[in-house]
Short mmCIF file of C-alpha atoms and ligand atoms in Angstrom, two decimals:
data_model
loop_
_atom_site.label_atom_id
_atom_site.label_comp_id
_atom_site.label_asym_id
_atom_site.label_seq_id
_atom_site.Cartn_x
_atom_site.Cartn_y
_atom_site.Cartn_z
CA UNK Z 1 24.45 -56.16 13.49
CA UNK Z 2 22.49 -56.61 10.56
CA UNK Z 3 24.12 -59.44 9.68
CA UNK Z 4 24.22 -61.23 13.04
CA UNK Z 5 20.56 -60.74 13.01
CA UNK Z 6 20.36 -62.16 9.46
CA UNK Z 7 22.45 -65.34 11.35
CA UNK Z 8 20.11 -65.75 13.69
CA UNK Z 9 16.83 -65.37 11.93
CA UNK Z 10 18.14 -68.15 9.46
CA UNK Z 11 19.07 -70.44 12.57
CA UNK Z 12 15.04 -70.04 13.87
CA UNK Z 13 13.89 -70.59 10.01
CA UNK Z 14 15.97 -73.50 10.08
CA UNK Z 15 14.92 -74.97 13.27
CA UNK Z 16 11.46 -74.37 12.96
CA UNK Z 17 11.40 -75.87 9.53
CA UNK Z 18 13.25 -79.15 11.02
CA UNK Z 19 12.42 -80.15 14.65
CA UNK Z 20 15.18 -83.03 14.19
CA UNK Z 21 18.03 -80.48 13.59
CA UNK Z 22 18.30 -79.29 17.24
CA UNK Z 23 22.08 -80.03 16.99
CA UNK Z 24 22.22 -77.29 14.01
CA UNK Z 25 23.42 -74.59 15.81
CA UNK Z 26 26.11 -76.20 17.41
CA UNK Z 27 27.19 -77.67 14.02
CA UNK Z 28 26.77 -74.27 11.96
CA UNK Z 29 29.08 -72.69 14.97
CA UNK Z 30 31.61 -75.87 14.80
CA UNK Z 31 31.52 -75.59 10.39
CA UNK Z 32 32.28 -71.92 10.53
CA UNK Z 33 35.78 -72.79 13.02
CA UNK Z 34 36.57 -75.69 10.68
CA UNK Z 35 36.40 -73.19 7.80
CA UNK Z 36 38.14 -70.33 9.40
CA UNK Z 37 40.94 -73.12 10.36
CA UNK Z 38 41.24 -74.27 6.51
CA UNK Z 39 41.25 -70.85 5.48
CA UNK Z 40 44.43 -70.00 7.30
CA UNK Z 41 46.55 -72.90 5.49
CA UNK Z 42 47.70 -71.32 2.25
CA UNK Z 43 46.93 -74.75 0.26
CA UNK Z 44 48.37 -73.23 -2.91
CA UNK Z 45 50.48 -75.06 -5.30
CA UNK Z 46 54.33 -74.28 -5.46
CA UNK Z 47 56.45 -73.65 -2.90
CA UNK Z 48 55.38 -73.52 0.73
CA UNK Z 49 52.07 -75.12 -0.09
CA UNK Z 50 50.36 -76.37 3.25
CA UNK Z 51 47.82 -78.57 1.83
CA UNK Z 52 49.56 -81.97 3.31
CA UNK Z 53 49.02 -79.59 6.84
CA UNK Z 54 45.25 -78.79 5.93
CA UNK Z 55 44.64 -82.75 5.45
CA UNK Z 56 46.63 -83.36 8.60
CA UNK Z 57 44.38 -80.85 10.49
CA UNK Z 58 41.04 -82.27 8.79
CA UNK Z 59 41.71 -85.81 9.66
CA UNK Z 60 42.90 -84.91 13.15
CA UNK Z 61 39.09 -83.17 13.50
CA UNK Z 62 37.43 -86.14 11.98
CA UNK Z 63 39.34 -88.61 14.26
CA UNK Z 64 38.09 -86.36 17.19
CA UNK Z 65 34.39 -86.40 16.31
CA UNK Z 66 34.16 -90.12 15.79
CA UNK Z 67 36.01 -91.36 12.60
CA UNK Z 68 38.57 -94.09 13.42
CA UNK Z 69 41.68 -92.97 12.50
CA UNK Z 70 42.09 -95.99 9.88
CA UNK Z 71 39.49 -94.81 7.86
CA UNK Z 72 40.87 -91.37 7.21
CA UNK Z 73 44.14 -91.52 4.98
CA UNK Z 74 46.05 -88.91 3.63
CA UNK Z 75 48.04 -89.80 0.86
CA UNK Z 76 50.96 -87.58 -0.57
CA UNK Z 77 50.85 -86.54 -4.10
CA UNK Z 78 54.05 -84.11 -5.31
CA UNK Z 79 53.87 -81.04 -2.93
CA UNK Z 80 50.57 -82.03 -2.37
CA UNK Z 81 48.13 -84.80 -0.41
CA UNK Z 82 44.36 -86.22 -0.81
CA UNK Z 83 42.03 -87.14 2.18
CA UNK Z 84 39.63 -90.23 2.10
CA UNK Z 85 37.56 -90.60 4.93
CA UNK Z 86 35.35 -93.60 5.24
CA UNK Z 87 32.19 -94.09 7.17
CA UNK Z 88 31.15 -97.83 6.62
CA UNK Z 89 27.58 -98.75 5.44
CA UNK Z 90 25.68 -101.59 7.63
CA UNK Z 91 24.47 -103.31 4.21
CA UNK Z 92 27.66 -103.82 2.51
CA UNK Z 93 25.76 -104.83 -0.51
CA UNK Z 94 25.34 -100.87 -1.16
CA UNK Z 95 28.28 -98.99 -3.28
CA UNK Z 96 28.84 -95.71 -1.20
CA UNK Z 97 28.12 -92.36 -2.08
CA UNK Z 98 31.53 -89.86 -2.06
CA UNK Z 99 31.06 -86.31 -1.11
CA UNK Z 100 33.64 -84.65 -3.31
CA UNK Z 101 35.17 -81.57 -3.02
CA UNK Z 102 38.83 -80.10 -3.00
CA UNK Z 103 40.99 -78.59 -0.23
CA UNK Z 104 43.64 -76.40 -2.54
CA UNK Z 105 42.98 -72.92 -3.57
CA UNK Z 106 43.98 -70.68 -6.25
CA UNK Z 107 46.88 -68.42 -5.41
CA UNK Z 108 46.22 -65.08 -3.51
CA UNK Z 109 48.47 -62.05 -3.48
CA UNK Z 110 47.94 -60.61 -0.07
CA UNK Z 111 49.47 -57.31 -1.33
CA UNK Z 112 46.47 -57.22 -3.87
CA UNK Z 113 43.79 -57.90 -1.10
CA UNK Z 114 41.60 -55.76 1.27
CA UNK Z 115 42.16 -58.49 4.25
CA UNK Z 116 45.09 -60.92 4.51
CA UNK Z 117 43.70 -63.91 2.01
CA UNK Z 118 44.67 -66.63 4.45
CA UNK Z 119 43.38 -64.85 7.94
CA UNK Z 120 39.71 -65.78 7.82
CA UNK Z 121 37.47 -62.80 8.49
CA UNK Z 122 33.83 -62.77 9.73
CA UNK Z 123 32.64 -58.83 8.77
CA UNK Z 124 29.14 -57.62 7.24
CA UNK Z 125 27.28 -60.97 7.14
CA UNK Z 126 30.42 -62.46 4.87
CA UNK Z 127 33.30 -64.95 5.21
CA UNK Z 128 35.91 -63.59 3.82
CA UNK Z 129 39.14 -65.19 2.59
CA UNK Z 130 40.90 -67.33 -0.31
CA UNK Z 131 38.41 -70.61 -0.22
CA UNK Z 132 35.44 -68.58 1.19
CA UNK Z 133 33.42 -69.48 -2.18
CA UNK Z 134 35.78 -72.32 -3.34
CA UNK Z 135 35.53 -74.27 -1.58
CA UNK Z 136 36.70 -74.57 2.14
CA UNK Z 137 33.33 -73.31 3.86
CA UNK Z 138 31.71 -76.12 1.40
CA UNK Z 139 33.91 -79.03 2.71
CA UNK Z 140 33.80 -77.25 6.62
CA UNK Z 141 30.24 -77.54 6.40
CA UNK Z 142 30.16 -81.04 5.17
CA UNK Z 143 32.42 -82.08 7.61
CA UNK Z 144 31.00 -80.29 10.68
CA UNK Z 145 27.18 -82.03 9.35
CA UNK Z 146 28.93 -85.69 9.31
CA UNK Z 147 30.47 -85.20 12.89
CA UNK Z 148 26.83 -84.01 14.15
CA UNK Z 149 25.24 -86.65 12.33
CA UNK Z 150 27.81 -88.87 14.33
CA UNK Z 151 27.43 -87.73 17.48
CA UNK Z 152 23.48 -88.04 17.15
CA UNK Z 153 24.39 -91.97 16.47
CA UNK Z 154 23.36 -91.79 12.78
CA UNK Z 155 24.17 -95.46 11.22
CA UNK Z 156 23.84 -95.29 7.45
CA UNK Z 157 23.06 -98.19 5.78
CA UNK Z 158 25.22 -97.23 2.54
CA UNK Z 159 28.50 -95.95 2.93
CA UNK Z 160 29.71 -92.66 3.22
CA UNK Z 161 32.96 -91.51 1.54
CA UNK Z 162 34.31 -88.24 1.97
CA UNK Z 163 36.87 -87.47 -0.94
CA UNK Z 164 38.79 -84.27 -0.67
CA UNK Z 165 41.53 -83.36 -3.55
CA UNK Z 166 44.54 -81.58 -3.00
CA UNK Z 167 45.08 -79.95 -6.72
CA UNK Z 168 41.73 -79.48 -8.34
CA UNK Z 169 42.66 -75.87 -9.27
CA UNK Z 170 45.44 -76.97 -11.10
CA UNK Z 171 47.10 -80.21 -12.56
CA UNK Z 172 44.23 -82.47 -11.30
CA UNK Z 173 46.26 -85.17 -10.49
CA UNK Z 174 45.44 -86.18 -7.15
CA UNK Z 175 41.35 -85.99 -8.63
CA UNK Z 176 42.22 -88.70 -10.97
CA UNK Z 177 43.71 -90.87 -8.46
CA UNK Z 178 40.95 -90.68 -6.00
CA UNK Z 179 38.25 -91.23 -9.10
CA UNK Z 180 40.10 -94.27 -9.88
CA UNK Z 181 40.01 -95.38 -6.15
CA UNK Z 182 36.60 -94.65 -5.71
CA UNK Z 183 35.07 -95.97 -9.29
CA UNK Z 184 32.96 -98.81 -7.54
CA UNK Z 185 30.68 -96.30 -5.77
CA UNK Z 186 27.05 -95.21 -6.57
CA UNK Z 187 27.37 -91.66 -7.47
CA UNK Z 188 29.53 -88.48 -6.25
CA UNK Z 189 27.83 -85.31 -4.32
CA UNK Z 190 30.35 -82.76 -5.94
CA UNK Z 191 29.86 -79.84 -3.30
CA UNK Z 192 32.24 -77.80 -5.28
CA UNK Z 193 29.39 -77.30 -8.08
CA UNK Z 194 25.51 -76.64 -8.27
CA UNK Z 195 24.18 -74.42 -5.70
CA UNK Z 196 21.99 -71.15 -5.08
CA UNK Z 197 21.44 -67.85 -6.74
CA UNK Z 198 20.58 -65.04 -4.40
CA UNK Z 199 18.80 -62.23 -6.54
CA UNK Z 200 20.75 -58.39 -6.03
CA UNK Z 201 18.16 -57.70 -2.98
CA UNK Z 202 19.22 -60.98 -1.26
CA UNK Z 203 16.26 -62.97 -2.32
CA UNK Z 204 17.07 -67.19 -3.40
CA UNK Z 205 16.13 -67.29 -7.06
CA UNK Z 206 16.85 -70.97 -7.90
CA UNK Z 207 19.03 -73.65 -7.49
CA UNK Z 208 20.81 -75.77 -9.65
CA UNK Z 209 21.86 -79.43 -9.76
CA UNK Z 210 25.02 -79.49 -11.64
CA UNK Z 211 24.84 -82.48 -13.88
CA UNK Z 212 27.19 -82.16 -16.95
CA UNK Z 213 30.48 -80.50 -17.76
CA UNK Z 214 31.60 -79.14 -20.95
CA UNK Z 215 34.90 -80.73 -21.94
CA UNK Z 216 37.95 -78.65 -22.00
CA UNK Z 217 40.33 -79.37 -25.08
CA UNK Z 218 43.15 -77.36 -27.02
CA UNK Z 219 44.17 -77.96 -30.37
CA UNK Z 220 47.15 -76.63 -31.97
CA UNK Z 221 47.19 -75.12 -35.44
CA UNK Z 222 50.54 -75.17 -37.21
CA UNK Z 223 51.89 -73.85 -40.73
CA UNK Z 224 55.44 -74.86 -41.43
CA UNK Z 225 57.42 -73.33 -44.66
CA UNK Z 226 61.22 -73.40 -46.00
CA UNK Z 227 61.39 -69.85 -44.92
CA UNK Z 228 63.57 -67.38 -46.43
CA UNK Z 229 65.11 -63.70 -46.77
CA UNK Z 230 62.36 -61.22 -45.96
CA UNK Z 231 63.72 -59.30 -49.17
CA UNK Z 232 62.47 -62.50 -51.59
CA UNK Z 233 59.23 -63.10 -50.56
CA UNK Z 234 57.33 -65.91 -51.80
CA UNK Z 235 54.08 -66.41 -52.89
CA UNK Z 236 53.41 -69.08 -49.47
CA UNK Z 237 54.25 -67.02 -46.38
CA UNK Z 238 53.48 -69.41 -43.12
CA UNK Z 239 51.65 -66.64 -40.87
CA UNK Z 240 49.41 -65.28 -44.09
CA UNK Z 241 48.25 -68.84 -44.31
CA UNK Z 242 47.47 -69.35 -40.69
CA UNK Z 243 45.76 -65.78 -40.12
CA UNK Z 244 43.67 -66.95 -43.07
CA UNK Z 245 42.68 -70.06 -41.43
CA UNK Z 246 41.97 -68.47 -38.41
CA UNK Z 247 39.74 -65.96 -39.33
CA UNK Z 248 37.88 -68.65 -41.08
CA UNK Z 249 37.35 -70.24 -37.62
CA UNK Z 250 36.94 -67.38 -35.72
CA UNK Z 251 33.55 -66.58 -38.17
CA UNK Z 252 32.26 -70.08 -37.86
CA UNK Z 253 29.47 -71.54 -35.50
CA UNK Z 254 29.34 -75.09 -34.30
CA UNK Z 255 25.44 -76.71 -34.88
CA UNK Z 256 23.86 -75.18 -31.64
CA UNK Z 257 22.78 -78.55 -28.97
CA UNK Z 258 20.21 -79.04 -26.85
CA UNK Z 259 20.25 -81.84 -23.88
CA UNK Z 260 17.63 -82.34 -21.37
CA UNK Z 261 19.92 -80.56 -18.70
CA UNK Z 262 20.36 -77.52 -20.81
CA UNK Z 263 16.65 -77.50 -22.00
CA UNK Z 264 15.64 -78.11 -17.91
CA UNK Z 265 17.96 -74.93 -17.42
CA UNK Z 266 16.61 -72.77 -20.08
CA UNK Z 267 13.39 -73.09 -18.70
CA UNK Z 268 13.94 -72.64 -15.34
CA UNK Z 269 16.19 -69.53 -15.66
CA UNK Z 270 14.07 -68.33 -19.19
CA UNK Z 271 11.45 -66.23 -16.37
CA UNK Z 272 14.27 -64.43 -14.90
CA UNK Z 273 15.42 -63.04 -18.24
CA UNK Z 274 14.51 -59.82 -19.74
CA UNK Z 275 11.53 -60.59 -22.28
CA UNK Z 276 13.85 -60.72 -25.25
CA UNK Z 277 16.36 -63.32 -23.68
CA UNK Z 278 13.63 -65.25 -22.40
CA UNK Z 279 11.74 -65.63 -25.40
CA UNK Z 280 15.00 -66.56 -27.28
CA UNK Z 281 15.35 -69.54 -24.63
CA UNK Z 282 11.61 -70.55 -24.74
CA UNK Z 283 12.10 -70.75 -28.74
CA UNK Z 284 15.59 -72.37 -28.78
CA UNK Z 285 14.20 -74.91 -26.71
CA UNK Z 286 10.93 -75.58 -28.52
CA UNK Z 287 13.25 -75.81 -31.42
CA UNK Z 288 16.95 -75.58 -31.52
CA UNK Z 289 17.47 -74.89 -35.30
CA UNK Z 290 15.27 -71.43 -34.65
CA UNK Z 291 18.05 -69.04 -36.16
CA UNK Z 292 16.26 -65.76 -34.59
CA UNK Z 293 16.78 -67.45 -30.83
CA UNK Z 294 20.53 -68.91 -31.59
CA UNK Z 295 21.43 -65.47 -32.55
CA UNK Z 296 20.35 -63.65 -29.38
CA UNK Z 297 21.62 -66.45 -27.15
CA UNK Z 298 25.17 -66.27 -28.61
CA UNK Z 299 25.28 -62.38 -28.27
CA UNK Z 300 25.07 -63.42 -24.76
CA UNK Z 301 28.26 -63.88 -23.08
CA UNK Z 302 26.66 -66.15 -19.97
CA UNK Z 303 24.72 -68.05 -22.30
CA UNK Z 304 26.37 -68.83 -25.51
CA UNK Z 305 28.49 -71.69 -23.67
CA UNK Z 306 25.13 -73.16 -23.01
CA UNK Z 307 24.04 -73.86 -26.69
CA UNK Z 308 26.97 -75.73 -28.15
CA UNK Z 309 30.85 -76.45 -28.58
CA UNK Z 310 32.84 -72.86 -28.53
CA UNK Z 311 36.03 -72.42 -29.61
CA UNK Z 312 37.99 -69.61 -29.53
CA UNK Z 313 41.43 -68.39 -30.97
CA UNK Z 314 43.74 -67.94 -27.57
CA UNK Z 315 46.99 -67.46 -28.22
CA UNK Z 316 49.28 -67.12 -31.69
CA UNK Z 317 53.25 -67.12 -32.71
CA UNK Z 318 55.05 -67.20 -35.42
CA UNK Z 319 58.65 -66.39 -37.10
CA UNK Z 320 61.87 -66.14 -35.79
CA UNK Z 321 63.47 -62.90 -36.86
CA UNK Z 322 62.36 -59.42 -37.78
CA UNK Z 323 64.05 -59.98 -41.77
CA UNK Z 324 63.33 -63.50 -42.08
CA UNK Z 325 60.13 -65.50 -43.94
CA UNK Z 326 58.67 -66.93 -40.91
CA UNK Z 327 59.34 -70.97 -40.98
CA UNK Z 328 56.75 -71.63 -38.46
CA UNK Z 329 53.79 -70.07 -37.16
CA UNK Z 330 51.38 -71.60 -34.47
CA UNK Z 331 47.85 -71.09 -33.17
CA UNK Z 332 45.89 -72.27 -30.00
CA UNK Z 333 42.35 -73.07 -30.45
CA UNK Z 334 40.65 -73.43 -27.31
CA UNK Z 335 37.19 -75.19 -27.31
CA UNK Z 336 34.42 -75.93 -24.70
CA UNK Z 337 32.52 -78.84 -26.19
CA UNK Z 338 29.36 -80.02 -25.42
CA UNK Z 339 28.77 -83.08 -23.45
CA UNK Z 340 28.53 -86.45 -25.56
CA UNK Z 341 30.83 -84.79 -28.40
CA UNK Z 342 34.24 -86.31 -29.08
CA UNK Z 343 37.14 -84.01 -29.35
CA UNK Z 344 38.79 -85.88 -32.32
CA UNK Z 345 35.03 -84.76 -34.08
CA UNK Z 346 35.81 -81.22 -33.24
CA UNK Z 347 39.10 -81.21 -34.34
CA UNK Z 348 37.97 -82.54 -37.57
CA UNK Z 349 35.49 -80.16 -38.17
CA UNK Z 350 37.79 -76.99 -37.35
CA UNK Z 351 40.30 -78.61 -39.82
CA UNK Z 352 37.65 -78.99 -42.42
CA UNK Z 353 36.46 -75.36 -41.24
CA UNK Z 354 39.94 -74.31 -42.02
CA UNK Z 355 40.25 -76.47 -45.16
CA UNK Z 356 44.10 -75.71 -45.86
CA UNK Z 357 46.00 -79.02 -45.77
CA UNK Z 358 48.91 -76.82 -45.48
CA UNK Z 359 47.63 -76.33 -41.51
CA UNK Z 360 48.04 -79.27 -39.37
CA UNK Z 361 45.94 -79.72 -36.18
CA UNK Z 362 47.45 -81.62 -33.44
CA UNK Z 363 45.49 -82.09 -29.91
CA UNK Z 364 47.32 -80.82 -27.37
CA UNK Z 365 45.16 -81.13 -24.42
CA UNK Z 366 46.19 -81.83 -20.70
CA UNK Z 367 44.43 -82.55 -17.96
CA UNK Z 368 41.03 -83.00 -19.70
CA UNK Z 369 38.82 -86.14 -20.01
CA UNK Z 370 35.72 -85.95 -22.55
CA UNK Z 371 32.91 -87.01 -20.55
CA UNK Z 372 29.21 -87.65 -20.79
CA UNK Z 373 26.37 -85.90 -18.96
CA UNK Z 374 25.43 -87.61 -15.91
CA UNK Z 375 21.47 -88.67 -16.00
CA UNK Z 376 19.26 -87.03 -13.69
CA UNK Z 377 18.39 -89.84 -11.40
CA UNK Z 378 14.96 -89.70 -9.72
CA UNK Z 379 16.75 -90.83 -6.22
CA UNK Z 380 19.37 -88.04 -6.61
CA UNK Z 381 16.95 -85.07 -7.50
CA UNK Z 382 14.27 -85.97 -5.01
CA UNK Z 383 17.31 -86.33 -2.38
CA UNK Z 384 17.97 -82.84 -3.22
CA UNK Z 385 14.78 -80.92 -3.66
CA UNK Z 386 13.68 -82.64 -0.52
CA UNK Z 387 16.98 -81.21 1.22
CA UNK Z 388 16.35 -77.89 -0.53
CA UNK Z 389 12.31 -77.62 0.66
CA UNK Z 390 13.21 -78.09 4.18
CA UNK Z 391 15.84 -74.76 3.93
CA UNK Z 392 14.47 -72.75 0.99
CA UNK Z 393 10.85 -73.73 0.46
CA UNK Z 394 9.37 -73.02 -3.16
CA UNK Z 395 12.48 -71.89 -4.64
CA UNK Z 396 12.83 -73.60 -8.23
CA UNK Z 397 15.59 -76.29 -8.58
CA UNK Z 398 16.50 -77.02 -12.10
CA UNK Z 399 19.40 -79.37 -13.54
CA UNK Z 400 22.73 -77.13 -15.02
CA UNK Z 401 25.49 -77.62 -17.40
CA UNK Z 402 28.98 -76.16 -16.27
CA UNK Z 403 31.36 -74.56 -18.82
CA UNK Z 404 34.17 -75.11 -16.77
CA UNK Z 405 35.63 -78.58 -15.61
CA UNK Z 406 36.00 -79.77 -11.51
CA UNK Z 407 36.39 -83.30 -10.00
CA UNK Z 408 32.80 -84.35 -11.28
CA UNK Z 409 35.01 -85.01 -14.49
CA UNK Z 410 36.97 -87.45 -13.14
CA UNK Z 411 34.10 -89.30 -11.31
CA UNK Z 412 32.20 -89.63 -14.71
CA UNK Z 413 35.25 -90.84 -16.60
CA UNK Z 414 35.41 -93.72 -14.42
CA UNK Z 415 31.52 -94.35 -14.69
CA UNK Z 416 30.53 -92.96 -11.49
CA UNK Z 417 28.01 -90.16 -12.29
CA UNK Z 418 28.55 -86.79 -10.29
CA UNK Z 419 26.21 -84.07 -9.22
CA UNK Z 420 26.93 -80.27 -8.18
CA UNK Z 421 24.86 -80.37 -5.13
CA UNK Z 422 26.32 -77.20 -3.05
CA UNK Z 423 23.61 -75.87 -0.97
CA UNK Z 424 25.27 -72.13 -0.97
CA UNK Z 425 23.64 -69.25 -2.30
CA UNK Z 426 25.60 -66.21 -3.75
CA UNK Z 427 24.85 -63.36 -5.24
CA UNK Z 428 26.37 -62.63 -8.98
CA UNK Z 429 27.89 -59.77 -7.77
CA UNK Z 430 29.28 -61.37 -4.72
CA UNK Z 431 30.72 -64.32 -6.46
CA UNK Z 432 34.98 -63.27 -6.37
CA UNK Z 433 36.20 -67.09 -6.60
CA UNK Z 434 39.41 -67.13 -8.17
CA UNK Z 435 39.76 -63.42 -7.79
CA UNK Z 436 40.16 -60.94 -4.85
CA UNK Z 437 38.46 -60.24 -1.70
CA UNK Z 438 36.85 -63.47 -1.75
CA UNK Z 439 33.61 -63.87 0.52
CA UNK Z 440 29.99 -65.88 1.14
CA UNK Z 441 27.21 -65.01 3.01
CA UNK Z 442 27.11 -66.58 6.02
CA UNK Z 443 23.82 -66.60 6.69
CA UNK Z 444 24.15 -69.79 4.53
CA UNK Z 445 25.96 -71.93 7.15
CA UNK Z 446 22.84 -73.22 9.38
CA UNK Z 447 20.84 -73.68 6.13
CA UNK Z 448 23.81 -75.59 5.06
CA UNK Z 449 23.65 -78.17 7.79
CA UNK Z 450 20.17 -79.09 7.33
CA UNK Z 451 20.29 -79.39 4.15
CA UNK Z 452 23.75 -81.61 4.15
CA UNK Z 453 22.09 -83.88 7.09
CA UNK Z 454 19.02 -84.47 4.92
CA UNK Z 455 20.70 -85.03 1.86
CA UNK Z 456 23.27 -87.59 2.89
CA UNK Z 457 20.40 -89.37 5.27
CA UNK Z 458 17.98 -89.93 2.51
CA UNK Z 459 21.03 -91.34 0.37
CA UNK Z 460 22.47 -93.86 2.89
CA UNK Z 461 19.44 -94.78 4.89
ZN1 ZN J 501 36.46 -75.62 -6.69
#
């Protein structure tokens, strides 16, 4: 009951705020319907992957809604597929904008869930199901908006390309192929990033535009040794030697860094923290060498990743028999590198900290690409602020840097700036992406339609 009322109120609010959106309720209903159907496909990597079937369903939906069949392509890749739908602009001189997302999801074991992860359920004001948050609902709402804009006769001057990857959650092969294919684009709007925060009382707190991601890297440390009988120890032991180096790395902190994006982020979130944390953020923004501020932020797991590169030991292995001197010991150091810093530089710094030529370092990273931050372009931030202003007037908007990687990485690596701009608001305590009982509040749905229509129109009219 409460949830229905909430949805109704949200619809009304959107309609009064934007008279031109008379079709919002129909598009919102369509968006929810598409999302529910999408969730029913088990688009998980491995045997039985239904991503190709999901892509086929979306193509049929887009074509039924006015896209020419030739303008929607599905490209199979290994056990998955990606979809690209093109809405040509009237001015061929303008480079298109990409609406980027993914249609695969993280594995979900039905036995562990309260409800079947692949049966969408709307209950208590939430859409439940694998992909409800990450990110089938987002994709469905963008699609419903595009179809609504087509229906209303909108003619974009700049082309719009909807690109949905099929393995973003795993190997990102389709993500890299799509970015390569679309490298002549003006920018990518990543609807799997950015987004809004609801306070625990349900009030919208703030909205962030994702403009940067840290670079993921894995470095292997290896010590080898001739080994021998454990009854005749030598002075040098591969496991001991590696351990000594790991202890040094464990105690090391990379020089903290501040970028225009993290500066904007800290300024935005500082007023919402405890006085101590807020003061540390302000002090860090004023002086990123402020030791007291650094200590406070570094001790907070939510913010330690925002103040610079971090590296941690994630795996170790060594030795080959209980009664033999180890011939080999290895460790994996996982790093999240501040945008603009090269992985090779970080690895060299780690080797310097280990200060032992017997410890060999190698970059064993797979499926990652170092990228710089995307510039905070006025056209993009202006369009996002205008769109957000229509649905959540007065909510603070600022940039953010993600500590994880998304499809944005692939666009940035081919020179296309990419921005996380999902309009979905969620409470911290409701965020179960990749986890159990994933859910998203459905009061977002009509607002998201209004937002997408405003954003896409502004950037392509
Ligand atoms: Zn995602």
